[in-house]
Coordinates of C-alpha atoms and ligand atoms in Angstrom, one line a residue:
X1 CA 46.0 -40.8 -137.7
X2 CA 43.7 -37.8 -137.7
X3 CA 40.1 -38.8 -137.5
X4 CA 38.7 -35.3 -137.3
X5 CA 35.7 -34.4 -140.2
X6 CA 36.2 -32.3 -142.8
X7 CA 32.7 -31.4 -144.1
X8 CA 33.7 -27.9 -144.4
X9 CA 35.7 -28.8 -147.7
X10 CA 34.5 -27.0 -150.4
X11 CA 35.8 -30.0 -153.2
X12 CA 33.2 -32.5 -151.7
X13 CA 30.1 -33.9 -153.6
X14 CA 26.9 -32.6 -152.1
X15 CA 24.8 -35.7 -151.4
X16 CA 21.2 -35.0 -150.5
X17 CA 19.2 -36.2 -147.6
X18 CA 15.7 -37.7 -148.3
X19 CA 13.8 -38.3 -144.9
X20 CA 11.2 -40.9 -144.6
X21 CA 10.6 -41.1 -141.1
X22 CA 6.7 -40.1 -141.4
X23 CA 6.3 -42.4 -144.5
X24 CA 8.5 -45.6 -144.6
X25 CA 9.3 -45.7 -141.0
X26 CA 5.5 -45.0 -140.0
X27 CA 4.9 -48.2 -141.5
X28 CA 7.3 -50.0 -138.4
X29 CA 4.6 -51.9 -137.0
X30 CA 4.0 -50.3 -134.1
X31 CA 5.0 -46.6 -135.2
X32 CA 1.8 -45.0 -136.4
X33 CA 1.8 -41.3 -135.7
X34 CA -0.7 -38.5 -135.8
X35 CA -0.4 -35.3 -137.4
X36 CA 0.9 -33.2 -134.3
X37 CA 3.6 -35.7 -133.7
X38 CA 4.5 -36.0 -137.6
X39 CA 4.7 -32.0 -137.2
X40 CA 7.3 -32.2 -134.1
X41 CA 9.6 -34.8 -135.7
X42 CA 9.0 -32.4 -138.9
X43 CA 10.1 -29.5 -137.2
X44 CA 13.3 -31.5 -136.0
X45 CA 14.0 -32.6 -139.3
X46 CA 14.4 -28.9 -140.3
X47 CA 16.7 -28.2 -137.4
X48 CA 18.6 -31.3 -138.6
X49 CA 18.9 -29.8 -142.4
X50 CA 17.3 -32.5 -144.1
X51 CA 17.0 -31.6 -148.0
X52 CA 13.2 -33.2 -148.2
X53 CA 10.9 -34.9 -146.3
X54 CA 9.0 -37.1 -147.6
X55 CA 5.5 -36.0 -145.3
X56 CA 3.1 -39.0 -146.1
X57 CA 1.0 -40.9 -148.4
X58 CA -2.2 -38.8 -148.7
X59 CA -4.3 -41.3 -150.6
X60 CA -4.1 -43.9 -147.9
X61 CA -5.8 -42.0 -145.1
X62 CA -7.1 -38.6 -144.2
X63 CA -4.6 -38.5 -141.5
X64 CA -1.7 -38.9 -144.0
X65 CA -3.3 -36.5 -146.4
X66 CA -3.7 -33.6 -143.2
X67 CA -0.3 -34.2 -142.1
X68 CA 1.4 -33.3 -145.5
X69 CA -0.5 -30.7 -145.9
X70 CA 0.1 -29.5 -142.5
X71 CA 3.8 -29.9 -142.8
X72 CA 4.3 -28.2 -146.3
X73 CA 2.4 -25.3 -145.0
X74 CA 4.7 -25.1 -142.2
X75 CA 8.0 -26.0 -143.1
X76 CA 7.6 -23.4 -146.0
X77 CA 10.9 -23.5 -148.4
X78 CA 13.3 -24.2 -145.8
X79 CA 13.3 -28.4 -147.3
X80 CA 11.1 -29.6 -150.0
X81 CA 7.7 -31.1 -149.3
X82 CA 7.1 -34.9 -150.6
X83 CA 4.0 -37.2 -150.7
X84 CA 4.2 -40.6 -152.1
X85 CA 1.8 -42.2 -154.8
X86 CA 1.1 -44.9 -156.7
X87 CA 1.2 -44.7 -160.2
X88 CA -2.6 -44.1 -160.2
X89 CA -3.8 -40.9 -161.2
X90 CA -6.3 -41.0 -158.2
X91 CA -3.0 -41.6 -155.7
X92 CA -1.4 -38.9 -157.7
X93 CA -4.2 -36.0 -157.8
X94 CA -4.3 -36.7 -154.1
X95 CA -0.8 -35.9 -153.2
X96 CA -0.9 -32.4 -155.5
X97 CA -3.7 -31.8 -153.7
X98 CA -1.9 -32.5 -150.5
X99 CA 1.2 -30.8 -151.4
X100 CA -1.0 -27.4 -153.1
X101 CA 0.4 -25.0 -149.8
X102 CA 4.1 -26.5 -150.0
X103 CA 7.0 -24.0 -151.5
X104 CA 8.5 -26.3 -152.5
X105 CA 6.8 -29.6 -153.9
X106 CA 7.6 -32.8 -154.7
X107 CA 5.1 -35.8 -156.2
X108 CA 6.9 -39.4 -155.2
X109 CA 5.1 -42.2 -157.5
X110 CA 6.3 -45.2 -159.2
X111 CA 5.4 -48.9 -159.8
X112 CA 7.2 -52.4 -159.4
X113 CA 10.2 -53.1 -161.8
X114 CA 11.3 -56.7 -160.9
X115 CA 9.1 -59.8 -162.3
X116 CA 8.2 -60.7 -158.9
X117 CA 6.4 -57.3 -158.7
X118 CA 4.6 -57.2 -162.3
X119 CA 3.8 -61.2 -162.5
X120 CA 2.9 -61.7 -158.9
X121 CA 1.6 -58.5 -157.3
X122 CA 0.5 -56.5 -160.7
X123 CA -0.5 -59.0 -163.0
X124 CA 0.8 -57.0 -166.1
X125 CA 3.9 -57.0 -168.7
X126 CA 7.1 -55.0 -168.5
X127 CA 5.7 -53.1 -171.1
X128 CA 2.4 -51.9 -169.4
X129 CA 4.6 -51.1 -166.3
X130 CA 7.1 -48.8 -168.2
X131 CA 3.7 -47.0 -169.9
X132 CA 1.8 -46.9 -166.7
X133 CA 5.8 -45.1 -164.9
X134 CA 5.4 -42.6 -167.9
X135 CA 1.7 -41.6 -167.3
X136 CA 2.5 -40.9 -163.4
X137 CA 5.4 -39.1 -164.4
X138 CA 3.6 -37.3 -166.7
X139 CA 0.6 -36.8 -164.9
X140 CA 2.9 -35.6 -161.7
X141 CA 4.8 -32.9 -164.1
X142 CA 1.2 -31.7 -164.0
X143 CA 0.8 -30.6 -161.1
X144 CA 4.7 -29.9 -159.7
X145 CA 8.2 -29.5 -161.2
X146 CA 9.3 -32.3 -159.6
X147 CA 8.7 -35.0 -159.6
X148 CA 10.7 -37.9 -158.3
X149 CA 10.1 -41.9 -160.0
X150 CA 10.7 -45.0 -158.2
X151 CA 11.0 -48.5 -159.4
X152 CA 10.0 -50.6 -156.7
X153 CA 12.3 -53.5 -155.9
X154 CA 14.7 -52.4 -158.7
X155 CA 17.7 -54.4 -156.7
X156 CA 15.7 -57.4 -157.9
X157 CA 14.9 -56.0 -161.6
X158 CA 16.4 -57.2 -164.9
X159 CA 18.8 -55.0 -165.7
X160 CA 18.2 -54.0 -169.1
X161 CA 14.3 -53.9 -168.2
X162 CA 15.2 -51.5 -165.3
X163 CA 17.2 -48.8 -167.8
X164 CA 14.5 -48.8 -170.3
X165 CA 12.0 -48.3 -168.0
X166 CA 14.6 -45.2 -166.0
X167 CA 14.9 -44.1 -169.4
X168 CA 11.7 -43.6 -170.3
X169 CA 10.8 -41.8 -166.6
X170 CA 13.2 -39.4 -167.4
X171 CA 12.2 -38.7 -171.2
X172 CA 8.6 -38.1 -169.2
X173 CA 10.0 -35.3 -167.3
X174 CA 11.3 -36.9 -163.9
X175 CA 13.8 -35.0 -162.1
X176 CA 14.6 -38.0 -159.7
X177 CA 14.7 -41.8 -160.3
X178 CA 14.7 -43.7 -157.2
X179 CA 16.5 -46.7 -157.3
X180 CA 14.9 -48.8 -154.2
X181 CA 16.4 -51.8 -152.7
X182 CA 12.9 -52.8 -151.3
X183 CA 13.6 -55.9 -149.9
X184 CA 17.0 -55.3 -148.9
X185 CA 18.6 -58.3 -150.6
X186 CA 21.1 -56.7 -152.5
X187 CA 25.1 -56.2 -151.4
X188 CA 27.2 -53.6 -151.5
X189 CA 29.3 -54.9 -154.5
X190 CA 26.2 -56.0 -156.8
X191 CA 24.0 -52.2 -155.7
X192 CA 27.1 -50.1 -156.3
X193 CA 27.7 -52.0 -159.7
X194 CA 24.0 -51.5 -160.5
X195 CA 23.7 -48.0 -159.9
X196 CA 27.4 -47.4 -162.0
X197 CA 25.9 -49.1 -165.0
X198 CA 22.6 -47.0 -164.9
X199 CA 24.8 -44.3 -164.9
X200 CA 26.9 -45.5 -167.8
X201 CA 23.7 -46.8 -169.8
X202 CA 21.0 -44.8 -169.7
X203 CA 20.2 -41.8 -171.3
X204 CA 19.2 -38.2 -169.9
X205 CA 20.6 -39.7 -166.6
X206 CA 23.0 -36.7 -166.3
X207 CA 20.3 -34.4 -165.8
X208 CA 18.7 -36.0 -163.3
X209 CA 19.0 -37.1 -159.8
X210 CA 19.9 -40.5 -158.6
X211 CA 18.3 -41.8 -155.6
X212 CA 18.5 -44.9 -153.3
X213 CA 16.0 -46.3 -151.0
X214 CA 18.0 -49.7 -149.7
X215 CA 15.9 -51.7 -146.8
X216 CA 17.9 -53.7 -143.8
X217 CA 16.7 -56.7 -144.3
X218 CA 20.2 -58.5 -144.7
X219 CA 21.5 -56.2 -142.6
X220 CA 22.7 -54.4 -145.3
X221 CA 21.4 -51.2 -145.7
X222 CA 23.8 -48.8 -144.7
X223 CA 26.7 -50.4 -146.5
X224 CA 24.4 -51.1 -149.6
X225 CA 23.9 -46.6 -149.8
X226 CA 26.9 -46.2 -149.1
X227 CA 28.2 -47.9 -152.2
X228 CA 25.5 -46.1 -154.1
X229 CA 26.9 -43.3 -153.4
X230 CA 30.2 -44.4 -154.2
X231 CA 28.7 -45.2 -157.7
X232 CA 27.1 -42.3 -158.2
X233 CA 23.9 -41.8 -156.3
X234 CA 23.4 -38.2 -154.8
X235 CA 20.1 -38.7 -153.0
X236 CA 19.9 -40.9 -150.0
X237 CA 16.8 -42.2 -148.3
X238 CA 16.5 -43.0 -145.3
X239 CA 15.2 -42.3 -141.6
X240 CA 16.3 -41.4 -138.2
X241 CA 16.6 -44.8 -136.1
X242 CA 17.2 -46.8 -139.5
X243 CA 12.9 -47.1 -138.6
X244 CA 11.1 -48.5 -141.7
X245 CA 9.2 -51.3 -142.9
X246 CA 10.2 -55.1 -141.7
X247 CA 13.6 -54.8 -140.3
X248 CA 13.9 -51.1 -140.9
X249 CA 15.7 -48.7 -143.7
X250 CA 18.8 -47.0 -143.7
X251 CA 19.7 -45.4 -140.5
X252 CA 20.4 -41.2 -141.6
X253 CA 22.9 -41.1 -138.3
X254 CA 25.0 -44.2 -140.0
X255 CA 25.0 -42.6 -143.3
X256 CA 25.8 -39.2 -143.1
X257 CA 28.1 -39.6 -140.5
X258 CA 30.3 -42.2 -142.4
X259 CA 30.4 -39.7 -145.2
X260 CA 31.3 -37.2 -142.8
X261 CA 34.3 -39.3 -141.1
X262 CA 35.8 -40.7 -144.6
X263 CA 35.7 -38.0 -147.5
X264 CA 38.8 -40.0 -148.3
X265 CA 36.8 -42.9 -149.2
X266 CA 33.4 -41.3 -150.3
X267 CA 34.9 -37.6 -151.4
X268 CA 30.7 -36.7 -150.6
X269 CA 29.2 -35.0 -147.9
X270 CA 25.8 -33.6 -146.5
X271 CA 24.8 -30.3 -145.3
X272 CA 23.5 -32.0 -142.1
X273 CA 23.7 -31.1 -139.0
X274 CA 24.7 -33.4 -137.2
X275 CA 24.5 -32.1 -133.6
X276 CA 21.3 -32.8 -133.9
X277 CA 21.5 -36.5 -134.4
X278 CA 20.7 -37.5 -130.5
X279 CA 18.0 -35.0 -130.6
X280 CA 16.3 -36.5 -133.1
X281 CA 16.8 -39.5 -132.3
X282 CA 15.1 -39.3 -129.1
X283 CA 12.5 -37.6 -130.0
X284 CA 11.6 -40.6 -132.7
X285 CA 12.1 -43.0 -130.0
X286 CA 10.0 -41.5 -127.6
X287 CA 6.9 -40.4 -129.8
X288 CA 6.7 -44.0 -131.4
X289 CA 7.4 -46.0 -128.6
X290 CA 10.4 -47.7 -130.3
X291 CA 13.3 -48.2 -128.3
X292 CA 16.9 -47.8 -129.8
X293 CA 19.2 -50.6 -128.9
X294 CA 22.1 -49.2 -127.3
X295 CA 24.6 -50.6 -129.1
X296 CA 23.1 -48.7 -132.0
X297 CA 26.1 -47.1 -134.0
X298 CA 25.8 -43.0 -133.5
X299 CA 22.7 -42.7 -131.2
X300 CA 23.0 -46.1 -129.0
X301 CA 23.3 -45.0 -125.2
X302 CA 26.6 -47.1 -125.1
X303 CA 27.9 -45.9 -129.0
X304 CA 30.3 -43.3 -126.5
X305 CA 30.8 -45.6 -123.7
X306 CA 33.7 -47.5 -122.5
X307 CA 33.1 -50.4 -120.5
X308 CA 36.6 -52.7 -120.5
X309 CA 39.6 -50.9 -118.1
X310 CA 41.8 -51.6 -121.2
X311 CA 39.8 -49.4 -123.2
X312 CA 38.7 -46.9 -120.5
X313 CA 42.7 -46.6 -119.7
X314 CA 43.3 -45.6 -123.9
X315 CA 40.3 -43.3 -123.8
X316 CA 41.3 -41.5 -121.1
X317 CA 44.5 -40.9 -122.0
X318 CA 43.5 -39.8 -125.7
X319 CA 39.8 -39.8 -126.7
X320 CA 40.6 -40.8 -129.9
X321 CA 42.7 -44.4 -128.7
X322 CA 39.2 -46.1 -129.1
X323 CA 36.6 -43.4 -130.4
X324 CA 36.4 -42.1 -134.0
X325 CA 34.1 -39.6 -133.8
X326 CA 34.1 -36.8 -131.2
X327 CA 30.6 -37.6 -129.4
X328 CA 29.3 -33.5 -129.1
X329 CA 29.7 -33.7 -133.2
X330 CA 26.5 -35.7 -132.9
X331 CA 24.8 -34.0 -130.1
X332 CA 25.5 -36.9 -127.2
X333 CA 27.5 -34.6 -124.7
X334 CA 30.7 -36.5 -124.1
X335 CA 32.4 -40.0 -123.7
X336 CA 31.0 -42.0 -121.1
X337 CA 33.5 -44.5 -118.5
X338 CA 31.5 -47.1 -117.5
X339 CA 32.4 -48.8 -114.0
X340 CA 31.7 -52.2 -114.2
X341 CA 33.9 -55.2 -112.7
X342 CA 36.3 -54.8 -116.0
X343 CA 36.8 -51.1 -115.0
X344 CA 40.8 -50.5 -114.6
X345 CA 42.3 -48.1 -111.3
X346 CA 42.5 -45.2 -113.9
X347 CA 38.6 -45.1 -114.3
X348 CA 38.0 -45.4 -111.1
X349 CA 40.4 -42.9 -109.8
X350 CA 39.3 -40.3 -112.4
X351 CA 36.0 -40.9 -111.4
X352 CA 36.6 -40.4 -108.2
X353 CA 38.5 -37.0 -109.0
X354 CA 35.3 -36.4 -110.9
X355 CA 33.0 -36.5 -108.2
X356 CA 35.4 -34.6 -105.5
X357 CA 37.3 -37.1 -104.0
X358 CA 41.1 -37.1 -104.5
X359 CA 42.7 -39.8 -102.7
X360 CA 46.1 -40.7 -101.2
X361 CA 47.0 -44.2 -102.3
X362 CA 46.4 -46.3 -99.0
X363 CA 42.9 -44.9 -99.4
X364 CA 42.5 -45.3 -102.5
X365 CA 43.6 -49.2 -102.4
X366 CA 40.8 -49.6 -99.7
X367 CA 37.7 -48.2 -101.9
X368 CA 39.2 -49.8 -105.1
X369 CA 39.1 -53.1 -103.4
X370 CA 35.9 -52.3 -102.1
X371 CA 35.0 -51.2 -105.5
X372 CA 36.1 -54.8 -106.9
X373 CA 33.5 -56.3 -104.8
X374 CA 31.0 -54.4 -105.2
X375 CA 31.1 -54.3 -108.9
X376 CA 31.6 -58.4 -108.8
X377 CA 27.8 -58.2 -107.4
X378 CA 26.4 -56.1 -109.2
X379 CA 26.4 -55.1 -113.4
X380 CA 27.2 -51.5 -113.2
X381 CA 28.6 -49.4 -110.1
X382 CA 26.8 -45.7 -110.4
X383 CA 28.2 -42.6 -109.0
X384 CA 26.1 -42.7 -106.4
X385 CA 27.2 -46.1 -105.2
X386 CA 30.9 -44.8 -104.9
X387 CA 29.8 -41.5 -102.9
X388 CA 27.7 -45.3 -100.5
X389 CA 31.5 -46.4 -100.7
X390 CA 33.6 -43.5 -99.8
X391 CA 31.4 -42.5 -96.9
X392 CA 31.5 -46.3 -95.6
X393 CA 35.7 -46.0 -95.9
X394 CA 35.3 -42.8 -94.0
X395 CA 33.2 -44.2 -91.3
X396 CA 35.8 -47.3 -90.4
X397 CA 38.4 -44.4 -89.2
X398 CA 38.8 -45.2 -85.9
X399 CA 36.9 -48.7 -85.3
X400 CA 37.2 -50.3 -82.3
X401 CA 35.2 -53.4 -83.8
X402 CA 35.4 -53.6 -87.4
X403 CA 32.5 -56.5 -89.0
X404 CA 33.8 -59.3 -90.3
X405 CA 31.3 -61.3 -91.3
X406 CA 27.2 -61.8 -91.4
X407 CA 25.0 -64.8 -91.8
X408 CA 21.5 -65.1 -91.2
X409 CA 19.0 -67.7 -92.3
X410 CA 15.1 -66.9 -92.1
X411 CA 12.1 -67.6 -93.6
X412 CA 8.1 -68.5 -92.8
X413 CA 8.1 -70.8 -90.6
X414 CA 11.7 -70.7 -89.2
X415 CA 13.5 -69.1 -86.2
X416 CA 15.7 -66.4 -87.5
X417 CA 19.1 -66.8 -86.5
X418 CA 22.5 -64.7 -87.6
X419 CA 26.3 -65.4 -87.0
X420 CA 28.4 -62.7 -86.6
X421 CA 32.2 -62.1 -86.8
X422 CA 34.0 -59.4 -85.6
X423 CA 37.7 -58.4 -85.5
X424 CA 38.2 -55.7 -82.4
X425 CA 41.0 -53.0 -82.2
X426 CA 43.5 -55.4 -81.0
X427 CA 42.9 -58.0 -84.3
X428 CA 40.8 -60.5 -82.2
X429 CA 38.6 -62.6 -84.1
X430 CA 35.1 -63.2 -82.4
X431 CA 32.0 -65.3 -83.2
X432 CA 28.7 -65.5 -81.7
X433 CA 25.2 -66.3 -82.7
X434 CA 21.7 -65.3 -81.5
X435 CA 17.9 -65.1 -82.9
X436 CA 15.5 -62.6 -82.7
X437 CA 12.2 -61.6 -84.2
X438 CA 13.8 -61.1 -87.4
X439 CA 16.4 -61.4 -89.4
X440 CA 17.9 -57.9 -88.3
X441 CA 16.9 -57.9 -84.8
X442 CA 19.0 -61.7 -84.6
X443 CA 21.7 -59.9 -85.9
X444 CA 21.5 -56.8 -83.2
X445 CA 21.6 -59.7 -80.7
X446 CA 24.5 -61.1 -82.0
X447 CA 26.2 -58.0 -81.8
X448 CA 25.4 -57.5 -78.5
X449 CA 26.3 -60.6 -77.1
X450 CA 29.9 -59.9 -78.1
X451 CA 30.2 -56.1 -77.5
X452 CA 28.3 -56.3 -74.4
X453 CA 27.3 -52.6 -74.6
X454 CA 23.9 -51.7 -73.4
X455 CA 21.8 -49.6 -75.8
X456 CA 18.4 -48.9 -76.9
X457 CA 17.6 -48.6 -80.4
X458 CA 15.9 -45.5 -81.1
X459 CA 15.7 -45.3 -84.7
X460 CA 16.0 -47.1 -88.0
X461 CA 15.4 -46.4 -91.4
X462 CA 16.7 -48.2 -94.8
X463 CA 17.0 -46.2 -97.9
X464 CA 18.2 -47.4 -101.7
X465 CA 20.7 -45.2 -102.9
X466 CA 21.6 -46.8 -105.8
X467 CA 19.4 -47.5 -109.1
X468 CA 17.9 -50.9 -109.8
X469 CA 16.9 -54.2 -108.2
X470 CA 20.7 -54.8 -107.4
X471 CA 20.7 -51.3 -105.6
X472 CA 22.7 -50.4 -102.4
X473 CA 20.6 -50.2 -99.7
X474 CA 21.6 -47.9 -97.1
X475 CA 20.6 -48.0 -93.5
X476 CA 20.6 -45.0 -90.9
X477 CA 20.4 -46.1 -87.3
X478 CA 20.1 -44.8 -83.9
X479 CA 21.2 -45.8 -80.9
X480 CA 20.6 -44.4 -76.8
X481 CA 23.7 -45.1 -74.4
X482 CA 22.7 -45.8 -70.8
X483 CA 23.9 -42.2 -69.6
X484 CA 21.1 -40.9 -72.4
X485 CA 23.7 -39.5 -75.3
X486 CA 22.6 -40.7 -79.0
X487 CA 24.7 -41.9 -81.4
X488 CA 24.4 -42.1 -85.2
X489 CA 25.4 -45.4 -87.4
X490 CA 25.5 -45.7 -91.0
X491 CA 26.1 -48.5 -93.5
X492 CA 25.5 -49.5 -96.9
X493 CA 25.8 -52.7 -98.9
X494 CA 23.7 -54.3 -101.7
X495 CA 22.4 -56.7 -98.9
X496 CA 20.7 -54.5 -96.5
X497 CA 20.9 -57.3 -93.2
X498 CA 24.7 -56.4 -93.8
X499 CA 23.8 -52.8 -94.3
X500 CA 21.7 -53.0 -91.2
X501 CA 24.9 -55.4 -89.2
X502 CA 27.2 -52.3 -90.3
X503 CA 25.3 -49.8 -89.3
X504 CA 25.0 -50.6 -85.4
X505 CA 28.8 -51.7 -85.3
X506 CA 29.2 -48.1 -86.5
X507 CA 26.6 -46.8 -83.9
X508 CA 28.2 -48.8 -81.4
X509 CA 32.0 -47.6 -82.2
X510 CA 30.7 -44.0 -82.2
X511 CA 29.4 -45.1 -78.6
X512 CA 32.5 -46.8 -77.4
X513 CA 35.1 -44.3 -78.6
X514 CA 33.1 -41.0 -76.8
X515 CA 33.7 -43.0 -73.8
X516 CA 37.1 -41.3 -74.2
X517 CA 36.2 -38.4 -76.7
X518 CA 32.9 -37.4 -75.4
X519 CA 32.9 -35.1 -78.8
X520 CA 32.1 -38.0 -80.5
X521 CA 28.6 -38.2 -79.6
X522 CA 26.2 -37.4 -82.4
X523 CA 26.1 -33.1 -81.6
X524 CA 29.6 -33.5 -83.9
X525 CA 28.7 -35.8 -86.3
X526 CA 28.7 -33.6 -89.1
X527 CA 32.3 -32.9 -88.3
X528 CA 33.8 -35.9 -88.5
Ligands
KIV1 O1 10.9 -49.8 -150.4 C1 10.4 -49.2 -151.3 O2 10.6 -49.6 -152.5 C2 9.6 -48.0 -151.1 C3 9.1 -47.3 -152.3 C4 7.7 -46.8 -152.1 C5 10.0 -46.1 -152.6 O3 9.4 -47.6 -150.0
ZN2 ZN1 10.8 -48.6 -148.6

């Protein structure tokens, strides 16, 4: 089954993109913006190809009223510049004044439509809202040529109500009717059939543009568009992030991409461009402070990644096994293959290949099983902790004691003590204990008492060279032999005691094999 777009065909509806990041997602709590940022996430709505952006309210503040002005005069007639109002011919005078540098202007005012609206916010009849719609209109038409209506919580309006009042909108000169769910209670079936019978009842609405504005409160809001467009809308509002007031509006990313990935079922498409989808996102995210979850579909950090070996096994064999949409079509570089304890030998191996390292099998088997415990202790295992592991495999080449195991118990007051096994050369098992001043310095005893090599430690350093609190910690020792040659140890492990235990039984098998291979000592480290 080919999944591949096809935005490029000519036969497909054009369905235009209303942006209202600055106005009905700047009312996410939390997301207030100020006129430079409004401008930036402006300027990426352009590079986006957004057909208008709806810029602000001016009447509420001077802020709002600088930043569409600001933005029309900037933007100039690449998208078309809107500012929201009431139906109140102060809100309205405001936003013409607002939108006076704009090329291409647009006036955004309505009133309430359902009965919970006009009884309980408005106090005033159905009739009184349709002639109060009609003066805005009017008074809008004005000032600009268009002029777009909306009748606030319409998904909740009597129907017959709702036509008369679209109807007479229109006979005013609208150009748009907006069609909001504003309180995101609607569903897919009941908002498609309630935008098809606008369509089939009311009159004029052939000439003009139908818009819908659906909120998430049901978690509805991309499905609820989607079958307005199915019905007939060709205006979509909505915002990058699905940002918006309560629990958000419709996500643009969602949208316009599920247009874009079934024409079969929508035969409707944008001119957006959608490469510019992570962009924008980000930039949202990061200028309001509002994190995207990453399971977010489109712009989520894991919407491209594959966490289960199942999964990551398809993917790699075919991208399109378990991902529909080609991840650069929306601006988010490529597919990600997540190593976590679920990860298969395929990911692992490619990564590996990734990062350098081809294997032969027997070595492969001993970092995959190191691998497996690794990623049993900690969520994720990150490139860097396989470069920890590889480097670790590559140091037990030629051990002549190999560490076994490491337990140490401290604390404040307490003695600290560690138990160490190690398995030598000749698969000898032996145990000692010791204590120290510490809980590594018990352990160095331990060590000794069973290698019986005399050293000095010269040197010892831990560094993290993983990300996180579950990190691998990786410590860097060195160690003086009695005849005054240093030797090197390394080892790395999520616990750094063990880090620290592996380390000196490295230092000390560097030591003990340049007994016989003096070019051992650390002058050739780099060559091993
Ligand atoms: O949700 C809504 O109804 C609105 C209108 C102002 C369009 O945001
Ligand atoms: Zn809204």
């Amino acid at each position: 089954m080919s999944t591949s777009p096809v935005s490029s065909d000519h036969t497909l509806d054009r369905v235009f993109i209303f942006d209202t990041t600055l106005r009905d997602g700047e009312q996410s709590p939390g997301a207030s913006m100020n006129t430079a940022e409004k401008l930036e996430i402006a300027r990426q709505l352009v590079r986006l190809g957004v057909d208008v952006i709806e810029a602000g309210f001016p009447i509420s503040s001077p802020g709002d009223f600088e930043s569409v002005r600001r933005i029309a005069a900037e933007v100039g007639d690449a998208v078309t510049v809107c500012a929201l109002s009431r139906a109140i011919p102060g809100d309205i005078e405001r936003a013409a004044e607002a939108l006076k540098g704009a090329a291409r202007p647009r006036i955004h005012t309505g009133i309430g439509a359902s009965d919970s609206h006009l009884n309980d916010k408005l106090h005033i009849s159905r009739d009184v809202a349709i002639e109060r719609g009609v003066a805005a209109v009017k008074l809008a038409r004005s000032f600009v040529e268009d002029v777009e209506f909306y009748a606030e919580d319409a998904a909740r309006a009597d129907r017959d109500f709702l036509c008369r009042m679209i109807e007479a909108v229109i006979a005013a000169g609208a150009t748009v009717v907006n069609i909001p769910d504003t309180t995101g209670y609607s569903y897919p079936e009941v908002f498609g059939d309630l935008i098809r019978t606008l369509g089939e009842r009311v009159r004029g609405i052939e000439d003009v543009t139908i818009s819908i504005h659906c909120h998430n409160d049901l978690g509805m809001a991309t499905a609820n568009a989607l079958a307005g467009v199915k019905a007939g809308a060709r205006q979509v509002e909505c915002t990058i992030n699905g940002l918006g007031e309560r629990a958000g509006n419709t996500a643009m990313e969602e949208v316009v991409m599920a247009l874009k990935m079934r024409p079969d079922i929508f035969g409707a498409d944008t001119r957006i461009n959608t490469k510019e989808f992570v962009r924008a996102s980000r930039l949202v995210s990061s200028i309001t402070g509002i994190l995207v979850q990453p399971n977010k579909a489109i712009v989520g950090a894991n919407a491209f990644a594959h966490s289960s070996g199942i999964h990551q096994d398809g993917v790699l064999k075919e991208r399109s096994t378990y991902e529909i949409i080609d991840p650069a079509d929306v601006g988010a570089g490529g597919s990600s293959i997540v190593l976590t304890a679920r990860s298969g030998r395929a990911a692992l191996r490619h990564r590996l290949a990734e990062l350098g390292y081809a294997m032969e099998d027997d070595d492969f088997e001993g970092i995959h099983q190191a691998f497996l415990d690794l990623a049993d202790k900690k969520k994720e295992v990150y490139d860097e902790d396989l470069e920890a592991l590889v480097g670790e495999a590559e140091r037990m080449v030629g051990e002549v004691y190999h560490l076994e195991q490491v337990h140490v118990s401290c604390g404040d007051p307490g003695i600290p003590t560690a138990t160490v096994e190690l398995i030598r050369q000749d698969g000898q098992s032996l145990i000692d204990s010791s204590h120290g001043n510490g809980p590594v310095d018990a352990v160095y005893h331990a060590i000794n008492r069973i290698v019986g090599v005399s050293n000095d430690l010269t040197e010892f350093s831990v560094q993290s060279v993983t990300r996180g609190i579950d990190a691998v910690g990786e410590v860097t020792i060195r160690i003086k032999s009695e005849d005054g040659r240093t030797f090197t140890g390394r080892g790395a492990h999520p616990d750094i005691i063990v880090s620290s235990a592996k380390a000196y039984v490295n230092a000390l098998n560097r030591l003990l094999v340049a007994a016989e291979a003096p070019s051992l000592a650390d002058e050739s480290f780099e060559e091993i």
